[in-house]
Short mmCIF file of C-alpha atoms and ligand atoms in Angstrom, two decimals:
data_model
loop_
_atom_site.label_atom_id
_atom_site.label_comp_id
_atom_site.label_asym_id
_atom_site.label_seq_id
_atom_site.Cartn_x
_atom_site.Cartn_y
_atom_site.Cartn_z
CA UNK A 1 -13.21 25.46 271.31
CA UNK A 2 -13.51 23.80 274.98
CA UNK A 3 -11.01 25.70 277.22
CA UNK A 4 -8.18 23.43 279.47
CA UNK A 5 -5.11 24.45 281.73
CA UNK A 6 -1.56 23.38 280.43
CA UNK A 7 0.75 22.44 283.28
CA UNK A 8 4.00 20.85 282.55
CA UNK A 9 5.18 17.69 284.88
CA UNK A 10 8.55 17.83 286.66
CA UNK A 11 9.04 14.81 287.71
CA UNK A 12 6.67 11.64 288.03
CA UNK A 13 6.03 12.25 291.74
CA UNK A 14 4.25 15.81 290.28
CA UNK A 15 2.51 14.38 287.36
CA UNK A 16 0.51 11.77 289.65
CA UNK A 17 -0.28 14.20 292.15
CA UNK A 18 -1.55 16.78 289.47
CA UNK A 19 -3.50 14.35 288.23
CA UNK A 20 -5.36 13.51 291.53
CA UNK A 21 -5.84 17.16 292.46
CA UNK A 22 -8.47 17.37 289.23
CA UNK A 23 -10.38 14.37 288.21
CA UNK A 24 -11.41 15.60 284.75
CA UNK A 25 -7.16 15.77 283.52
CA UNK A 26 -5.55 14.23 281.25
CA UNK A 27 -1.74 13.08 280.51
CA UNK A 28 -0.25 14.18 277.49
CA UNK A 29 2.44 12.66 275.89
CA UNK A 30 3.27 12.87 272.03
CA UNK A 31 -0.54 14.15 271.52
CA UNK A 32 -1.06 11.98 268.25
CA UNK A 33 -4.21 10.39 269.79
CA UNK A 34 -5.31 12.54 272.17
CA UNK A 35 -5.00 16.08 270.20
CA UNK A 36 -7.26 14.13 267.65
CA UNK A 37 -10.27 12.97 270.51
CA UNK A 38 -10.01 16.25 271.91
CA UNK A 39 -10.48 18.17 268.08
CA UNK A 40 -13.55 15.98 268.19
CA UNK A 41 -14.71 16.47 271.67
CA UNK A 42 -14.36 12.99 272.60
CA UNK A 43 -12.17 13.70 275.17
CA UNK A 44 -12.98 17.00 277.06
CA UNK A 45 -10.65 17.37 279.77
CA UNK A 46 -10.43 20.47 282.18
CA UNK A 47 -5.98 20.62 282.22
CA UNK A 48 -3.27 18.67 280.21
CA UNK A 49 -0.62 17.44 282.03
CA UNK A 50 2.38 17.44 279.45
CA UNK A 51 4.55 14.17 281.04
CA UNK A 52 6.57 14.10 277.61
CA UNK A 53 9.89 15.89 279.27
CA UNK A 54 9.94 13.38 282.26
CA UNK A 55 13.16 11.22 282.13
CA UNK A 56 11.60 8.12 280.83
CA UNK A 57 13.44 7.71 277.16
CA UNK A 58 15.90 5.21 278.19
CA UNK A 59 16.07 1.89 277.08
CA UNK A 60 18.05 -0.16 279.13
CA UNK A 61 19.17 -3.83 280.02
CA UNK A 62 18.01 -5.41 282.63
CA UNK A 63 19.77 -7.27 285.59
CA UNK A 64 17.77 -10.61 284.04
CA UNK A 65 18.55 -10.04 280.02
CA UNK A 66 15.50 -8.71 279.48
CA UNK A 67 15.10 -5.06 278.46
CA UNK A 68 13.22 -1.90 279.90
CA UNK A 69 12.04 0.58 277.68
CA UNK A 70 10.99 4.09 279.08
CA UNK A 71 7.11 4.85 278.31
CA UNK A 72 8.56 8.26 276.87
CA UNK A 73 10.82 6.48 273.99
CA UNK A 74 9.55 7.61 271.08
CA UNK A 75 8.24 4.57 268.61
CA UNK A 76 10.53 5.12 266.19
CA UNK A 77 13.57 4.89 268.37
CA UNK A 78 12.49 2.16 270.04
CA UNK A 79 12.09 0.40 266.59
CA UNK A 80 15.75 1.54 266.21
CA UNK A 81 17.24 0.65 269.11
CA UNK A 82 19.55 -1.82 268.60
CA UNK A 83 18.80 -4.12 271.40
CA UNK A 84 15.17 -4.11 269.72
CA UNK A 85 16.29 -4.68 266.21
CA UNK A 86 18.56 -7.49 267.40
CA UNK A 87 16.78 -9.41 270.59
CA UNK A 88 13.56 -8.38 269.50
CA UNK A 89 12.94 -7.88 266.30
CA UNK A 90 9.27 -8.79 266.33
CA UNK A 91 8.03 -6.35 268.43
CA UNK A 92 10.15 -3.87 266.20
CA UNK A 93 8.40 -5.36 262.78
CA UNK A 94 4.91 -4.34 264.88
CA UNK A 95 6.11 -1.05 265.44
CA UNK A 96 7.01 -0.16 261.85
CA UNK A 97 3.90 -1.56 260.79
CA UNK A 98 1.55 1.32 262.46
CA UNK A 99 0.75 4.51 261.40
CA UNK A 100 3.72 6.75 259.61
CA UNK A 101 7.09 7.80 260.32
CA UNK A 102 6.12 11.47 261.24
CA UNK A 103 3.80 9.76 263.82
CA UNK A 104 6.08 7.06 265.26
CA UNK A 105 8.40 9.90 265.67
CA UNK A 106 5.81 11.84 267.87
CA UNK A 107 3.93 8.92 269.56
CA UNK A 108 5.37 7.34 272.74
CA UNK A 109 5.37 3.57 274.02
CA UNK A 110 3.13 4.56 276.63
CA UNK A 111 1.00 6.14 274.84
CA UNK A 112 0.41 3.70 272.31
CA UNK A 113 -0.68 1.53 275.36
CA UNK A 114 -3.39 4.11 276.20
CA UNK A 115 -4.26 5.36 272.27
CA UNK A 116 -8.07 4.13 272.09
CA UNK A 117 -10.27 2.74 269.69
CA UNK A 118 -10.60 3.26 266.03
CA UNK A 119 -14.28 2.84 265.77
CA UNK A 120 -16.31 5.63 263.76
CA UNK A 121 -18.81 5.78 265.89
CA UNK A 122 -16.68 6.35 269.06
CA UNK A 123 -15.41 9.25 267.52
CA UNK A 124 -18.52 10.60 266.52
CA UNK A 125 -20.34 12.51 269.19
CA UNK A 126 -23.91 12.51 267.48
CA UNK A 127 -24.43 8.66 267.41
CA UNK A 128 -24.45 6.88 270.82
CA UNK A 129 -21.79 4.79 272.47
CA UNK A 130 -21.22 3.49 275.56
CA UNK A 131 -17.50 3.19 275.37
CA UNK A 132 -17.98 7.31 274.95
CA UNK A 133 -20.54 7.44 277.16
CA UNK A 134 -22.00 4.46 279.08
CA UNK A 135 -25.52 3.34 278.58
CA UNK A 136 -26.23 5.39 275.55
CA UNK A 137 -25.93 2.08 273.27
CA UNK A 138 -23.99 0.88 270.66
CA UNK A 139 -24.03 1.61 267.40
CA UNK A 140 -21.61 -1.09 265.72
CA UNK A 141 -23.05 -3.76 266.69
CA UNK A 142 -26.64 -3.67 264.70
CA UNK A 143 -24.75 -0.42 262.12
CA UNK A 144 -21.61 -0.67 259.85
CA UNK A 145 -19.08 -2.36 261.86
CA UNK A 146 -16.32 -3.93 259.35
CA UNK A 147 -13.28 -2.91 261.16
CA UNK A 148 -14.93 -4.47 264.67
CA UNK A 149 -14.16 -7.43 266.66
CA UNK A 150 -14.49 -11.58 266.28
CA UNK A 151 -13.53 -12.47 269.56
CA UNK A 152 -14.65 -11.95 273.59
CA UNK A 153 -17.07 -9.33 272.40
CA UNK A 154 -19.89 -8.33 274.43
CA UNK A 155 -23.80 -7.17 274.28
CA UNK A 156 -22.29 -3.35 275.14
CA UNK A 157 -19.36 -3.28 272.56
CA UNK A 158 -17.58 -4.49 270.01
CA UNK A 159 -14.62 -2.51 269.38
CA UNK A 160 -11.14 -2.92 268.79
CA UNK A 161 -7.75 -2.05 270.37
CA UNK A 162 -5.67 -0.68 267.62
CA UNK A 163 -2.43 -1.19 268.69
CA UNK A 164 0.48 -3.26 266.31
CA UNK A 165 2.72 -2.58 269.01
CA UNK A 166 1.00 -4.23 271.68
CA UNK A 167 0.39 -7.33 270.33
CA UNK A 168 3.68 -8.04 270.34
CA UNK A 169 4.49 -7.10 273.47
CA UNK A 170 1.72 -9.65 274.40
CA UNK A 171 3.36 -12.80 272.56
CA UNK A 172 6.30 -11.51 274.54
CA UNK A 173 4.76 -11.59 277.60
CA UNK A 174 6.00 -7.65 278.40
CA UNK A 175 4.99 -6.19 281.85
CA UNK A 176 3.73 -2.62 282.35
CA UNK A 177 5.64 -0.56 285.37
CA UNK A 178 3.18 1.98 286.87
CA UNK A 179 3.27 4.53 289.23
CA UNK A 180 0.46 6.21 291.24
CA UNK A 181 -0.74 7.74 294.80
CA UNK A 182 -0.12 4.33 296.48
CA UNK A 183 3.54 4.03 294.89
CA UNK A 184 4.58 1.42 292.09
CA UNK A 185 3.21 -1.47 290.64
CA UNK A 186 3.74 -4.09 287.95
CA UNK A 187 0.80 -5.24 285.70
CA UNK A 188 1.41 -8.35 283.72
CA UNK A 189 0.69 -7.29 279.95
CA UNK A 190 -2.37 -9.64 279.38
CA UNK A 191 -4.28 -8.52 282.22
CA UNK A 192 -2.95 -4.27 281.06
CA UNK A 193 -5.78 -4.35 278.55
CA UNK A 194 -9.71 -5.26 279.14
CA UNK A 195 -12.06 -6.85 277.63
CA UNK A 196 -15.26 -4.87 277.16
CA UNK A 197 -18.00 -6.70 279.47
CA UNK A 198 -20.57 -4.46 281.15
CA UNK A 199 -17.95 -1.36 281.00
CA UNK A 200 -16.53 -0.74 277.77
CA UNK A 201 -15.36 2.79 279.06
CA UNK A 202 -12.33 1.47 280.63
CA UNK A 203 -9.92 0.32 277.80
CA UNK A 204 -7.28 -0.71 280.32
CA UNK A 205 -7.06 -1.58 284.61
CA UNK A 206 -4.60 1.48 284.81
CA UNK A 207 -6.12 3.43 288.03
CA UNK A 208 -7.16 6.43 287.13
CA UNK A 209 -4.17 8.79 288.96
CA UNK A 210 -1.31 5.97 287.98
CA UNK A 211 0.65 6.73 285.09
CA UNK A 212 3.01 4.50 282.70
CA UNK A 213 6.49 4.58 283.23
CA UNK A 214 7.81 1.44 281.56
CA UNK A 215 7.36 -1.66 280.04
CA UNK A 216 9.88 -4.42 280.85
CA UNK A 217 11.06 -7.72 278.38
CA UNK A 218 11.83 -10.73 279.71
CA UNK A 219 15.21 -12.32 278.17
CA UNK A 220 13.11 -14.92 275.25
CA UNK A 221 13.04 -12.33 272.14
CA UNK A 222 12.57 -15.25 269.92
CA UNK A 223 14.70 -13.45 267.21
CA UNK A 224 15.44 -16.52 264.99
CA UNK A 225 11.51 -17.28 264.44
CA UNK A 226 9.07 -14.60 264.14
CA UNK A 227 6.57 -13.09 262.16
CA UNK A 228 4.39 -9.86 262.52
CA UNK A 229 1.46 -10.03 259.63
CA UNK A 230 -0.40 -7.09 259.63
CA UNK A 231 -3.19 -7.36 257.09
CA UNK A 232 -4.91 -4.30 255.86
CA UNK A 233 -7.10 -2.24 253.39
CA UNK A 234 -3.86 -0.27 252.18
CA UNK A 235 -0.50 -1.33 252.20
CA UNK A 236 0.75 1.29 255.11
CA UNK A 237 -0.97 4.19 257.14
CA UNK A 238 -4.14 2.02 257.93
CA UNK A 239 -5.21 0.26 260.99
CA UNK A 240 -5.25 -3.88 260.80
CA UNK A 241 -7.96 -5.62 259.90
CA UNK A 242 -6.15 -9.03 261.58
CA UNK A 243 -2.33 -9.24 262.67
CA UNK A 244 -0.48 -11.65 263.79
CA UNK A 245 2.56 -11.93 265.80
CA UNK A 246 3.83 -15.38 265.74
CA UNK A 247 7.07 -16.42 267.71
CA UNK A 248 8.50 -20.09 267.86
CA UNK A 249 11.21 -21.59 269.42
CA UNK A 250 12.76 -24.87 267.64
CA UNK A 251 15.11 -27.86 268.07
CA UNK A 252 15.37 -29.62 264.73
CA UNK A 253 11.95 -29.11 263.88
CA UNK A 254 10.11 -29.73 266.66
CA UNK A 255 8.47 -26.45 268.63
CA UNK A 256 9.38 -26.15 272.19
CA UNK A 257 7.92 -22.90 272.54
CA UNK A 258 5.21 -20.85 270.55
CA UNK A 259 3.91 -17.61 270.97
CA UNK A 260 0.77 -16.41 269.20
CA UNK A 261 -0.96 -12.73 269.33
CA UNK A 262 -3.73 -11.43 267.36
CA UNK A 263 -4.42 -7.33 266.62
CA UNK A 264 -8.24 -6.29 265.11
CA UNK A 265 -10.27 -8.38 266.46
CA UNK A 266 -10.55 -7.50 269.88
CA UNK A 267 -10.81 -5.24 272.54
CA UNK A 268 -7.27 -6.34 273.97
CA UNK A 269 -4.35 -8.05 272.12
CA UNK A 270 -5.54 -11.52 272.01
CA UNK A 271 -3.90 -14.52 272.93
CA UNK A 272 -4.54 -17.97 273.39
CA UNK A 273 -3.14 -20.41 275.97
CA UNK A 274 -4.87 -23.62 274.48
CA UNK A 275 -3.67 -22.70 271.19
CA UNK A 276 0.28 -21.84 272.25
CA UNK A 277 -0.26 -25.49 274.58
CA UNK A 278 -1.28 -27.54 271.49
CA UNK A 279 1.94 -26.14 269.36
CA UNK A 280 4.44 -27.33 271.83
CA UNK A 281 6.07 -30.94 270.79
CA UNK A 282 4.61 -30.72 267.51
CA UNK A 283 6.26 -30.86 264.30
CA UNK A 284 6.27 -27.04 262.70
CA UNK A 285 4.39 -27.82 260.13
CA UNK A 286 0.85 -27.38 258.84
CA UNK A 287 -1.11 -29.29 260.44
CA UNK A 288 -0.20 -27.92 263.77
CA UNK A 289 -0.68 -24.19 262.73
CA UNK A 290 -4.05 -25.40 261.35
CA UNK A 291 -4.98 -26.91 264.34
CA UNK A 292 -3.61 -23.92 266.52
CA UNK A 293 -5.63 -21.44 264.19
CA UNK A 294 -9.00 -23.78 264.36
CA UNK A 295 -8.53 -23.45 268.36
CA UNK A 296 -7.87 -19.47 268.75
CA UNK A 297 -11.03 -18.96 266.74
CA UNK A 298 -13.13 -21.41 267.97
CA UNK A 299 -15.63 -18.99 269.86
CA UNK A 300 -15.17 -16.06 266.98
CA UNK A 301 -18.54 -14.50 266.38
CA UNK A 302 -19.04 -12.50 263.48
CA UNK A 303 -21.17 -9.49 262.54
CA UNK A 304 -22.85 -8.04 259.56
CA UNK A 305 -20.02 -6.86 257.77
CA UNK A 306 -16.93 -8.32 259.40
CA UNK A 307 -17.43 -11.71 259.41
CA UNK A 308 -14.92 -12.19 256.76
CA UNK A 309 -12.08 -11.76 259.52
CA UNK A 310 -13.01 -15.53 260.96
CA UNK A 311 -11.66 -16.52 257.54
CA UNK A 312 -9.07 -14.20 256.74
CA UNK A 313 -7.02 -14.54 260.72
CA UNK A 314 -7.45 -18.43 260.18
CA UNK A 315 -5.66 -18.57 256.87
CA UNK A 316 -3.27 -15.06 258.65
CA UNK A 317 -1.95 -17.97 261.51
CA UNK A 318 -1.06 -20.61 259.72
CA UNK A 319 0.68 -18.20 257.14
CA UNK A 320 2.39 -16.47 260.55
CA UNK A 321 3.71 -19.37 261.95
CA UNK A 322 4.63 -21.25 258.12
CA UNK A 323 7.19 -17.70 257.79
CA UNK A 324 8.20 -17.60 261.49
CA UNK A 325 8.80 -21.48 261.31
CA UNK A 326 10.89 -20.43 258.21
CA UNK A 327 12.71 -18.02 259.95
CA UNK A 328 11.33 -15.75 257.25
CA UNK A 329 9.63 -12.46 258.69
CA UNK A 330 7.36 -11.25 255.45
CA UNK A 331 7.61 -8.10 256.76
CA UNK A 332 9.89 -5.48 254.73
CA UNK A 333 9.12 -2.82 256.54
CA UNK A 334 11.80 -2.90 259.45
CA UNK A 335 14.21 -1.57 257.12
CA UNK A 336 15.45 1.93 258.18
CA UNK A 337 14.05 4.77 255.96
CA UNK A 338 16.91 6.54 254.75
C1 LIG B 401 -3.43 8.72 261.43
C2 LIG B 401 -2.95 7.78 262.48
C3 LIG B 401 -2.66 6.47 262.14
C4 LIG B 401 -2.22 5.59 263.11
N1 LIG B 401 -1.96 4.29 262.76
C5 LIG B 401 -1.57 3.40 263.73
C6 LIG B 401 -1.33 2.04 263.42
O1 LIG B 401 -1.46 1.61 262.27
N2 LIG B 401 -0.94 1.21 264.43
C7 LIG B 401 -0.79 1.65 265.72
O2 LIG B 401 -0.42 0.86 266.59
N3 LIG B 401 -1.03 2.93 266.04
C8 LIG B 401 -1.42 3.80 265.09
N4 LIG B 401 -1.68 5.09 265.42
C9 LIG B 401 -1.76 5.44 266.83
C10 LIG B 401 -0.49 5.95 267.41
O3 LIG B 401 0.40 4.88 267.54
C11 LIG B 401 -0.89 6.48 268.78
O4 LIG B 401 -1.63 7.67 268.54
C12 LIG B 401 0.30 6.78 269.64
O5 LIG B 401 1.02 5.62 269.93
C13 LIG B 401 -0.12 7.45 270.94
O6 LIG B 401 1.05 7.90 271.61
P1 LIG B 401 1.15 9.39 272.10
O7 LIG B 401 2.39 9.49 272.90
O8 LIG B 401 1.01 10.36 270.97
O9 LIG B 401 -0.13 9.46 273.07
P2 LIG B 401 -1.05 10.68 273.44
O10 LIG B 401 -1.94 11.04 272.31
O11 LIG B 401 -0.26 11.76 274.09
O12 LIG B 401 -1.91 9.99 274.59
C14 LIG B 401 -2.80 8.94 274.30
C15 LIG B 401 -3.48 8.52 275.61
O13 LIG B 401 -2.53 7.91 276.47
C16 LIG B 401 -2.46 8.59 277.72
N5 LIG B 401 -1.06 8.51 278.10
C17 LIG B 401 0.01 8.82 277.31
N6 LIG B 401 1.15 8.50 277.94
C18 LIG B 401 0.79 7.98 279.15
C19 LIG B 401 1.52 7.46 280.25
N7 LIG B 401 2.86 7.38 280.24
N8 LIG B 401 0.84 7.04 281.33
C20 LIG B 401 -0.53 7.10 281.36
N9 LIG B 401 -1.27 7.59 280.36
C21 LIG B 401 -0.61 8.01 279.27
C22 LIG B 401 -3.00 9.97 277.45
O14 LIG B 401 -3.57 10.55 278.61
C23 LIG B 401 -4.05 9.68 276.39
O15 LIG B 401 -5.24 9.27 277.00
C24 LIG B 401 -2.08 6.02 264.46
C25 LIG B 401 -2.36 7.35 264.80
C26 LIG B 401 -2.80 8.24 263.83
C27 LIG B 401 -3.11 9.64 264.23
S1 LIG B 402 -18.30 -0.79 269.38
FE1 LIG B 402 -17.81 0.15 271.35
S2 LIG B 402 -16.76 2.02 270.71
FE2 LIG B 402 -17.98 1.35 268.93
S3 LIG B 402 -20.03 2.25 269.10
FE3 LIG B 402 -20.13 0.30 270.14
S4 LIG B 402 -19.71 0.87 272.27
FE4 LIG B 402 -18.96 2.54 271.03
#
């Protein structure tokens, strides 16, 4: 057992400036990731700052028609929430698709942002790993690494950011409302996450004494045509292999607008401009989601034992896109649990 101080937040103002007095803190929201890291001594820190009583569980309309949701709402109620279920009902769909109800009752938006990496040997302190600690090596990319990435992967790491959530809130183009020292800030949601590069410690360009305290919509929920796939080794309570969130706009057939997010295999929600740009004006059919898929994967690199994703997200798109074009969402699983 590694000792740490407790102190509870009162108000964002005190949680930033807590966490600048003491480099080595950590926030602590609904715990379900960080609890875990710290059990394994991933994640050592000296105090806990416990945010999760600040008032930031609204979710709220915004002046524009878009939406901004608290980084304390709860996953499950923001799954809920009717302005989710009915303007954007993909990014619920994501949601339900992670983890299990207990959980999504515990875990916040904000922390799902921040939740890190699934990869086994991140959490395990006797094999090296420079996302853990840089310059020790990594031990994916030459060991068992199945579950790792396909796409913008580099010589220092290969893992994945296992979010459902946030690859929706990529194809929706959400924007992440931080506060810190300096005062607040907006970060556009593809430039939130990083990719690995030379410095696979830092999962995110969050400053180090800023903390979440919303993520805003824009109006386009694209509620008539979407599609989250999340394909997996079990049918719930696993992390994604590949997912998709696919979200199209249409006038009599045609696609004005597409949206296209992948989860699993990468260090960041990916998306593809060129891919989205070569949808728009064509027929929503297959040959454009074949063409779309061919062009999101065209760099994909695989390993030992996960090549087998290149494959399996090609054939994911075009299935994505066929049910979103359909105005079919696969997914069951945004039905309330009674
Ligand atoms: C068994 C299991 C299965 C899971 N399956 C899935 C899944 O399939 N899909 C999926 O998407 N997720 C899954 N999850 C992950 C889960 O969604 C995350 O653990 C959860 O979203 C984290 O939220 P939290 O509030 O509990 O964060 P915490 O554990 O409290 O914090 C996580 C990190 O975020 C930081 N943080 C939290 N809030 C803020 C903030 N407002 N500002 C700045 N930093 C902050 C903390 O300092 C910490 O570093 C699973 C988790 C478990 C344990
Ligand atoms: S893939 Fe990344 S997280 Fe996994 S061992 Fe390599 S450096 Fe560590």
């Amino acid at each position: 057992m590694i000792n740490f101080q407790y102190a509870r937040a009162v108000d964002v103002a005190d949680a930033v400036s807590q966490m600048a007095a003491d480099p080595a803190a950590k926030f602590i929201a609904g715990g379900t990731n960080l609890i875990d890291l710290m059990k394994e001594q991933v994640e050592r820190p000296s105090r806990l700052i416990d945010i999760s009583r600040l008032p930031l569980k609204a979710v709220e309309e915004t002046a524009d028609g878009g939406v901004r949701i608290g980084a304390l709402v709860p996953n499950s109620d923001l799954a809920y929430h009717p302005l989710i279920e009915q303007r954007y009902p993909l990014l619920a769909s994501a949601i339900l698709a992670g983890a299990s109800q207990q959980l999504r009752n515990m875990a916040s938006a904000g922390g799902n942002l921040l939740q890190r990496t699934r990869c086994y040997y991140f959490y395990d302190t006797a094999t090296p790993c420079n996302k853990r600690e840089p310059g020790s090596g990594c031990s994916a990319i030459n060991g068992l690494n199945r579950m790792h990435a396909i796409l913008g992967t580099s010589e220092a790491c290969i893992a994945t950011h296992p979010s459902d959530m946030c690859v929706a809130l990529a194809a929706l183009e959400a924007k992440v409302h931080v506060s810190g020292p300096s005062g607040a800030r907006m970060i556009a949601f593809a430039d939130f996450h990083r990719l690995p590069d030379n410095a696979p410690q830092l999962d995110t360009n969050l400053n180090r004494n800023e903390i979440v305290t919303a993520i805003e919509l824009p109006a386009r929920g694209f509620a008539a045509n979407y599609t989250y796939l999340k394909i997996r080794d079990r049918l719930s309570y696993a992390f994604a292999l590949v997912s998709i969130a696919a979200a199209l706009e249409l006038d009599k057939g045609t696609i004005n607008e597409a949206r296209l997010a992948l989860g699993g295999v990468a260090h960041k929600p990916w998306r593809d401009p060129a891919a989205e740009a070569a949808l728009r004006g064509q027929p929503a059919g297959e040959a454009a989601f074949r063409q779309a898929a061919d062009l999101v994967l065209r760099d994909a690199r695989g390993y030992a034992h996960n090549a087998f994703k290149i494959d399996l997200a090609r054939r994911g798109i075009v299935r994505a896109l066929t049910q979103a074009a359909r105005g079919a969402p696969q997914s069951q699983s945004n039905k309330k649990i009674a």
